[in-house]
CSV table of C-alpha atoms and ligand atoms in Angstrom, one decimal:
chain,number,residue,atom,x,y,z
A,1,MET,CA,187.7,49.6,7.4
A,2,PRO,CA,190.1,50.3,10.4
A,3,GLU,CA,190.2,47.5,13.0
A,4,LEU,CA,187.9,48.2,15.9
A,5,GLY,CA,190.2,46.1,18.2
A,6,LEU,CA,193.2,48.4,17.5
A,7,ILE,CA,191.3,51.6,18.5
A,8,GLU,CA,189.8,49.9,21.6
A,9,THR,CA,193.1,48.7,22.8
A,10,LEU,CA,194.5,52.2,22.3
A,11,ALA,CA,191.5,53.7,24.2
A,12,ASP,CA,192.2,51.3,27.1
A,13,GLU,CA,195.9,52.4,27.2
A,14,ILE,CA,194.7,56.1,27.3
A,15,ARG,CA,192.3,55.5,30.1
A,16,THR,CA,195.0,54.1,32.3
A,17,CYS,CA,197.8,56.3,31.1
A,18,ARG,CA,200.1,58.2,33.6
A,19,LYS,CA,202.7,59.5,31.2
A,20,CYS,CA,202.2,63.1,32.2
A,21,GLU,CA,200.9,64.8,35.3
A,22,LEU,CA,197.4,65.4,34.0
A,23,TRP,CA,196.4,62.0,35.1
A,24,ARG,CA,196.4,63.1,38.7
A,25,GLN,CA,193.4,65.4,38.6
A,26,ARG,CA,191.3,63.6,35.9
A,27,LYS,CA,188.0,61.8,36.6
A,28,ASN,CA,188.2,60.2,33.2
A,29,ALA,CA,190.6,60.3,30.3
A,30,VAL,CA,188.8,61.0,27.0
A,31,PRO,CA,190.2,58.8,24.2
A,32,GLY,CA,187.7,59.9,21.6
A,33,GLU,CA,184.7,58.3,19.9
A,34,GLY,CA,183.0,57.9,16.6
A,35,ASN,CA,182.7,55.7,13.6
A,36,LEU,CA,186.0,54.3,12.4
A,37,ASP,CA,185.1,54.1,8.7
A,38,VAL,CA,184.8,57.8,8.3
A,39,ALA,CA,186.2,60.5,6.0
A,40,VAL,CA,186.4,63.1,8.7
A,41,MET,CA,188.3,63.2,11.9
A,42,LEU,CA,187.9,66.2,14.2
A,43,VAL,CA,190.7,67.1,16.6
A,44,GLY,CA,190.0,69.5,19.5
A,45,GLU,CA,192.3,70.8,22.2
A,46,ALA,CA,191.6,68.9,25.4
A,47,PRO,CA,188.7,67.7,27.5
A,48,GLY,CA,186.8,70.3,29.6
A,49,TYR,CA,184.7,69.8,32.7
A,50,TRP,CA,181.8,67.7,31.3
A,51,GLU,CA,184.1,65.7,29.1
A,52,ASP,CA,186.2,64.8,32.1
A,53,VAL,CA,183.1,63.8,34.0
A,54,LYS,CA,181.6,61.7,31.2
A,55,GLY,CA,184.8,60.4,29.5
A,56,ARG,CA,183.4,61.5,26.2
A,57,PRO,CA,184.6,64.3,23.8
A,58,PHE,CA,182.6,67.5,23.1
A,59,VAL,CA,179.6,66.8,25.4
A,60,GLY,CA,179.4,70.3,27.1
A,61,ALA,CA,178.4,73.6,25.7
A,62,ALA,CA,181.2,73.6,23.0
A,63,GLY,CA,179.9,70.1,22.1
A,64,LYS,CA,176.4,71.5,21.5
A,65,MET,CA,177.9,74.2,19.3
A,66,LEU,CA,179.8,71.5,17.4
A,67,ASP,CA,176.7,69.4,16.9
A,68,GLU,CA,174.8,72.4,15.6
A,69,MET,CA,177.6,73.2,13.1
A,70,LEU,CA,177.8,69.6,12.0
A,71,SER,CA,174.0,69.4,11.6
A,72,LYS,CA,173.8,72.6,9.6
A,73,ALA,CA,176.4,71.0,7.2
A,74,GLY,CA,174.3,67.9,7.0
A,75,ILE,CA,177.0,65.8,8.8
A,76,SER,CA,176.0,63.5,11.6
A,77,ARG,CA,178.2,62.7,14.6
A,78,ARG,CA,178.0,59.1,13.3
A,79,ASP,CA,179.9,60.3,10.2
A,80,VAL,CA,183.0,61.6,12.1
A,81,TYR,CA,185.5,60.5,14.6
A,82,ILE,CA,186.2,63.1,17.4
A,83,THR,CA,189.2,63.3,19.7
A,84,ASN,CA,191.6,65.9,21.2
A,85,VAL,CA,195.3,66.7,21.1
A,86,VAL,CA,195.5,66.0,24.9
A,87,LYS,CA,193.3,63.3,26.4
A,88,CYS,CA,193.0,64.4,30.0
A,89,ARG,CA,191.6,67.7,31.3
A,90,PRO,CA,194.1,70.4,32.2
A,91,PRO,CA,193.3,72.0,35.6
A,92,GLU,CA,190.9,74.9,35.3
A,93,ASN,CA,190.8,74.4,31.6
A,94,ARG,CA,194.2,76.0,31.2
A,95,ASP,CA,196.0,75.6,27.9
A,96,PRO,CA,197.8,72.3,27.6
A,97,LEU,CA,201.6,72.7,28.2
A,98,PRO,CA,204.0,72.0,25.3
A,99,SER,CA,205.4,69.0,27.3
A,100,GLU,CA,201.9,67.6,27.8
A,101,ILE,CA,201.1,68.0,24.1
A,102,GLN,CA,204.4,66.4,23.2
A,103,THR,CA,203.8,63.4,25.4
A,104,CYS,CA,200.1,62.8,24.7
A,105,THR,CA,200.2,63.2,20.9
A,106,LEU,CA,201.7,59.8,20.6
A,107,TYR,CA,198.1,58.6,21.1
A,108,LEU,CA,196.7,61.1,18.5
A,109,ASP,CA,199.3,60.0,16.0
A,110,ARG,CA,198.3,56.3,16.5
A,111,GLN,CA,194.6,57.2,16.2
A,112,ILE,CA,195.2,59.0,12.9
A,113,LYS,CA,197.3,56.2,11.5
A,114,ILE,CA,194.5,53.7,12.4
A,115,ILE,CA,191.6,55.7,11.0
A,116,LYS,CA,193.4,57.3,8.1
A,117,PRO,CA,190.7,60.1,7.5
A,118,LYS,CA,190.5,61.9,4.2
A,119,PHE,CA,189.9,65.2,6.1
A,120,LEU,CA,191.5,66.1,9.4
A,121,VAL,CA,189.6,69.1,10.9
A,122,THR,CA,191.6,70.9,13.6
A,123,LEU,CA,189.5,72.8,16.1
A,124,GLY,CA,191.4,75.7,17.7
A,125,ARG,CA,195.0,76.8,17.5
A,126,HIS,CA,196.6,73.9,19.5
A,127,ALA,CA,195.3,71.3,17.2
A,128,ALA,CA,196.2,73.3,14.1
A,129,SER,CA,199.7,74.0,15.3
A,130,TYR,CA,200.4,70.4,16.1
A,131,ILE,CA,199.0,68.9,12.9
A,132,LEU,CA,200.3,71.5,10.5
A,133,ALA,CA,203.8,71.3,12.1
A,134,LYS,CA,203.7,67.5,11.8
A,135,ALA,CA,202.8,67.9,8.1
A,136,ALA,CA,205.7,70.4,7.7
A,137,ILE,CA,203.4,73.2,6.6
A,138,GLU,CA,204.3,76.7,7.7
A,139,THR,CA,201.3,78.6,8.9
A,140,GLU,CA,200.2,81.8,10.5
A,141,GLY,CA,197.7,82.3,13.4
A,142,ILE,CA,194.3,80.6,13.4
A,143,THR,CA,192.6,83.8,12.3
A,144,LYS,CA,194.5,83.7,9.0
A,145,ILE,CA,194.4,79.9,8.3
A,146,HIS,CA,190.9,78.9,9.2
A,147,GLY,CA,188.8,78.0,6.2
A,148,LYS,CA,191.8,77.0,4.1
A,149,ILE,CA,192.3,73.4,3.1
A,150,TYR,CA,195.9,72.1,3.1
A,151,GLU,CA,196.7,69.0,1.2
A,152,ALA,CA,199.4,67.3,3.3
A,153,SER,CA,201.5,64.2,3.7
A,154,LEU,CA,201.0,63.1,7.3
A,155,LEU,CA,202.2,60.0,9.0
A,156,GLY,CA,202.6,58.2,5.7
A,157,PHE,CA,199.4,59.0,3.9
A,158,ARG,CA,197.7,62.0,2.1
A,159,VAL,CA,195.1,64.0,4.0
A,160,PHE,CA,193.4,67.3,3.7
A,161,VAL,CA,193.9,69.4,6.8
A,162,VAL,CA,191.1,71.9,7.5
A,163,PRO,CA,191.8,74.3,10.4
A,164,MET,CA,188.8,75.8,12.1
A,165,TYR,CA,188.1,77.9,15.2
A,166,HIS,CA,187.3,75.9,18.3
A,167,PRO,CA,183.6,75.7,18.9
A,168,ALA,CA,184.1,77.2,22.4
A,169,ALA,CA,185.3,80.4,20.8
A,170,ALA,CA,182.1,80.5,18.8
A,171,LEU,CA,180.0,80.4,22.0
A,172,TYR,CA,180.8,83.9,22.9
A,173,LYS,CA,181.5,85.7,19.7
A,174,ALA,CA,179.0,85.8,16.8
A,175,LYS,CA,181.8,86.5,14.4
A,176,TYR,CA,183.5,83.2,15.2
A,177,GLN,CA,180.2,81.4,15.0
A,178,ASP,CA,179.7,82.8,11.5
A,179,GLU,CA,183.2,81.8,10.5
A,180,LEU,CA,182.8,78.3,11.9
A,181,TYR,CA,179.5,77.9,10.1
A,182,LYS,CA,181.2,78.9,6.8
A,183,ASP,CA,184.1,76.6,7.4
A,184,PHE,CA,181.8,73.6,8.0
A,185,GLN,CA,179.8,74.5,4.8
A,186,LEU,CA,183.1,74.4,2.9
A,187,LEU,CA,183.9,71.1,4.4
A,188,LYS,CA,180.5,69.8,3.3
A,189,LEU,CA,181.2,70.9,-0.3
A,190,ARG,CA,184.5,69.2,-0.4
A,191,LEU,CA,183.1,66.0,1.1
A,192,GLU,CA,180.4,65.9,-1.5
A,193,ARG,CA,183.1,66.0,-4.2
A,194,ILE,CA,184.9,62.9,-2.8
A,195,ILE,CA,182.0,60.7,-1.5
B,201,LIG,S1,197.1,63.7,29.0
B,201,LIG,FE1,197.7,62.1,27.7
B,201,LIG,S2,199.8,61.6,28.3
B,201,LIG,FE2,198.9,62.8,29.9
B,201,LIG,S3,198.1,61.2,31.4
B,201,LIG,FE3,196.4,61.8,30.0
B,201,LIG,S4,196.5,60.3,28.3
B,201,LIG,FE4,198.5,60.2,29.4
């Protein structure tokens, strides 16, 4: 069981961090939340409006979509840890800059090392790019890699990386919603094999 103290200390560091310019416009940094003794860690892109207001990950419309997908796969939010590549909201929800990703992912790396999930689900292309590059896995765009499961050595331990579309993409396109649903069902099947 990962130490609660380690993750809480890290969350406090994130809440007061000023390592990149995103701190200037944030209401709240969003370190992440969830059970620490979990098999699945979900990594999104960055906080949006409601996440910034509440200081919690995936609490807006995309969060509702994520909850729905988790629920349909029989997975509770209590069974996962949820965080983002970048912990503060980029202005107007723009894409995080490469420099912001490079700076902020020191926190994501530390979270992954503390929690050591069996499955690392990346939501959207930024999370997939970062995690798969870190695992030295060459990939194509998210449309080609979602729904695949990559066994990887990452930060000193073995993990299955599962790239998926970002739930926000599924809000507006039924096709992405179907694909996200299928990918979560696949995750459920793999989880049943190891738990
Ligand atoms: S985005 Fe990350 S690195 Fe930038 S200020 Fe927020 S916590 Fe710090």
